CSV table of C-alpha atoms in Angstrom, one decimal:
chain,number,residue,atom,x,y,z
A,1381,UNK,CA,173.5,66.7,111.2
A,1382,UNK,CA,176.4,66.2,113.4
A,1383,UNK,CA,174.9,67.4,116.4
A,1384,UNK,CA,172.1,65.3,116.6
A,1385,UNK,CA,172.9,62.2,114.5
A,1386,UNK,CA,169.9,62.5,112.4
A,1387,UNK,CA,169.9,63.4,108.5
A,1388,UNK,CA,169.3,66.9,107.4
A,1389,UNK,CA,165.7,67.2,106.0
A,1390,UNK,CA,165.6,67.7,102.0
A,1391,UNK,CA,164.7,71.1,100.6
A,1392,UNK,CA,160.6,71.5,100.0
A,1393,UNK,CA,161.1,72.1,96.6
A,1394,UNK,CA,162.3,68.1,96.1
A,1395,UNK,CA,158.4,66.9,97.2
A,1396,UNK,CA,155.8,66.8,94.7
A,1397,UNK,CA,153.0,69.0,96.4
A,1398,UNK,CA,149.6,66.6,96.3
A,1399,UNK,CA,146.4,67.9,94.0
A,1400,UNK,CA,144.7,68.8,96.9
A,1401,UNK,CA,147.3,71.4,98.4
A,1402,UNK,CA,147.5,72.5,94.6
A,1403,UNK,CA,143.9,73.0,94.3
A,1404,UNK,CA,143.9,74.9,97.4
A,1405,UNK,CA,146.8,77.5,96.9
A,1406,UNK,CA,144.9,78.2,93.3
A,1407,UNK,CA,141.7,79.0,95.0
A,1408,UNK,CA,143.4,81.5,97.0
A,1409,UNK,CA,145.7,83.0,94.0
A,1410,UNK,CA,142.3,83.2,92.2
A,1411,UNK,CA,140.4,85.3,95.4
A,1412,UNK,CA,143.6,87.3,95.2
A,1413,UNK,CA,143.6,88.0,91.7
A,1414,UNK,CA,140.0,88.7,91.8
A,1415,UNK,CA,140.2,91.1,94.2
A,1416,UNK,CA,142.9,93.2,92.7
A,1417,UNK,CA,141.0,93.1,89.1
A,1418,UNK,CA,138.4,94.7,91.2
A,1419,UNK,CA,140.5,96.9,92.7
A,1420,UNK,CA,141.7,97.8,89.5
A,1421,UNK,CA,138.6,98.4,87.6
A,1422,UNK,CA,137.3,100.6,90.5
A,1423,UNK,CA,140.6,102.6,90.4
A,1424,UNK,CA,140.3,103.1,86.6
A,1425,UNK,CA,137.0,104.1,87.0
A,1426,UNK,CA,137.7,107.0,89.6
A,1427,UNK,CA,140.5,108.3,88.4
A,1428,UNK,CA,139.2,108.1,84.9
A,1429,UNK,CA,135.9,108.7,84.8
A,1430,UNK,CA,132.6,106.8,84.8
A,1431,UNK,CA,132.7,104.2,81.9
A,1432,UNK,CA,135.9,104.2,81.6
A,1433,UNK,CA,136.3,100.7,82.5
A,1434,UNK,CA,134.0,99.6,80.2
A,1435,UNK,CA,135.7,101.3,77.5
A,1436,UNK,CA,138.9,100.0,78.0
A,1437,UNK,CA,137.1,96.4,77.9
A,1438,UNK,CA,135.4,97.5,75.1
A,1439,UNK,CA,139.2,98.2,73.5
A,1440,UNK,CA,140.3,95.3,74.4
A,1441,UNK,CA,137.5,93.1,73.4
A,1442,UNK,CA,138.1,94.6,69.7
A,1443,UNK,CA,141.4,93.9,69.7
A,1444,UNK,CA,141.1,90.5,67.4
A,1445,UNK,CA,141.2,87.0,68.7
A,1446,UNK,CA,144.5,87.1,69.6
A,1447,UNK,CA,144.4,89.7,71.9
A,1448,UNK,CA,140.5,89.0,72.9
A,1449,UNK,CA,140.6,85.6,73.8
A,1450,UNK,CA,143.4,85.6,76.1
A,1451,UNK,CA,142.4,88.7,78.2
A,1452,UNK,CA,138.4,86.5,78.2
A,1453,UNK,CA,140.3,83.7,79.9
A,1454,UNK,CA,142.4,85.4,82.2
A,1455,UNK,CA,139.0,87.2,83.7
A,1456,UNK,CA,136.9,84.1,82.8
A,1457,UNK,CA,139.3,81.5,84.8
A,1458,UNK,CA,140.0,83.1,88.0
A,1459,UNK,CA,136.0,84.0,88.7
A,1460,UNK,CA,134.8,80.2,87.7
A,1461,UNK,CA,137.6,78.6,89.3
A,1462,UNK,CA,137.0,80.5,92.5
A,1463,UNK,CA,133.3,80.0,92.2
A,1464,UNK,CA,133.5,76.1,91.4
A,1465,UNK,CA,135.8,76.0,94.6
A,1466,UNK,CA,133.9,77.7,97.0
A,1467,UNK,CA,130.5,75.1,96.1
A,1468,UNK,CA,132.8,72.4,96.4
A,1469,UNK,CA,133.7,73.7,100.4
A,1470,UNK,CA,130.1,73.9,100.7
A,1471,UNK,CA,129.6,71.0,99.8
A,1472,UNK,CA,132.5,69.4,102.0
A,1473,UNK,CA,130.5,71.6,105.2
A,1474,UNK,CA,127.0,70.0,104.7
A,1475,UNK,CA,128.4,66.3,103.3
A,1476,UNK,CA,131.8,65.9,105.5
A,1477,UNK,CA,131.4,62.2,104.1
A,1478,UNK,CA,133.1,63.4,100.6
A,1479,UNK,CA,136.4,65.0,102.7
A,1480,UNK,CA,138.1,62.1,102.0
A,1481,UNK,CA,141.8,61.8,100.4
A,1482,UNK,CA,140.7,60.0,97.1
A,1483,UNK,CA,137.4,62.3,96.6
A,1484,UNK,CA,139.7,65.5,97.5
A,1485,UNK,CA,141.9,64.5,94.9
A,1486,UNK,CA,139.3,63.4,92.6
A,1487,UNK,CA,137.3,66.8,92.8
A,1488,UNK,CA,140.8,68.6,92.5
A,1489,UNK,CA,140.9,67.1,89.1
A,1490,UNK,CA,137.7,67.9,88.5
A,1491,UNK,CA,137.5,71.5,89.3
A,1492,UNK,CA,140.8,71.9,87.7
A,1493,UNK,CA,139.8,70.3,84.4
A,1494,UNK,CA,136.2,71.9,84.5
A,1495,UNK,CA,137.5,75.4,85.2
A,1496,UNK,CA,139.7,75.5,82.6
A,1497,UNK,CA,136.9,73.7,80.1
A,1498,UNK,CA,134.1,76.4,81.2
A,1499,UNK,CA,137.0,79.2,80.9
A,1500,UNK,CA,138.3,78.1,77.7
A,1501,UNK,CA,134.9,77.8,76.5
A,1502,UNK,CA,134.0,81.2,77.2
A,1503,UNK,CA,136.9,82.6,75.1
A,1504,UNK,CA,134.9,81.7,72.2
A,1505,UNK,CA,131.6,83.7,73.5
């Protein structure tokens, strides 16, 4: 600052991050858990044996509510969150019209609130 005259820039974590970049980094937290729940599964599966997997879903599933329902939403969220947000960037590719800063944020809302409605719905299934 004394250098140049100019104040030294506040710390990132002072800025509220907008929906949209919020949206965003939770798509890509969801591919990535996705792909290491697949990665998982497949590993249980060779090292344990074929329908092993299914077994230990099976275990958990029979667990009681309290185990069950959690484990169905942390699946259940990440697949239809990641889903919801990849038709939404098709639809952004063939309708560029709807990229605009108050329907980005609308739809963040949206596919926020609706995954977590659809997830916590299927808890109960």
């Amino acid at each position: 600052m004394k250098q140049t005259g100019r104040p030294v820039s506040p710390h990132v974590s002072i800025y509220a991050f907008p929906i949209a970049a919020i949206s965003s980094i939770t798509n890509r937290v969801t591919g990535i858990m996705l792909a290491f729940g697949a990665a998982g599964l497949g590993s249980i599966e060779i090292v344990a044996g074929p329908g092993s997997a299914l077994s230990l879903m099976q275990t958990i599933g029979s667990q009681g509510f309290f185990i069950a329902a959690p484990a169905k939403f942390a699946v259940s969220f990440p697949l239809v969150y990641h889903y919801a947000g990849a038709c939404r960037h098709f639809a952004w590719d063939y309708f560029p019209d709807y990229l605009t800063n108050p329907d980005t944020e609308k739809s963040s809302y949206a596919l926020m609130g609706g995954a977590a409605t659809v997830s916590g719905i299927m808890m109960f299934l």
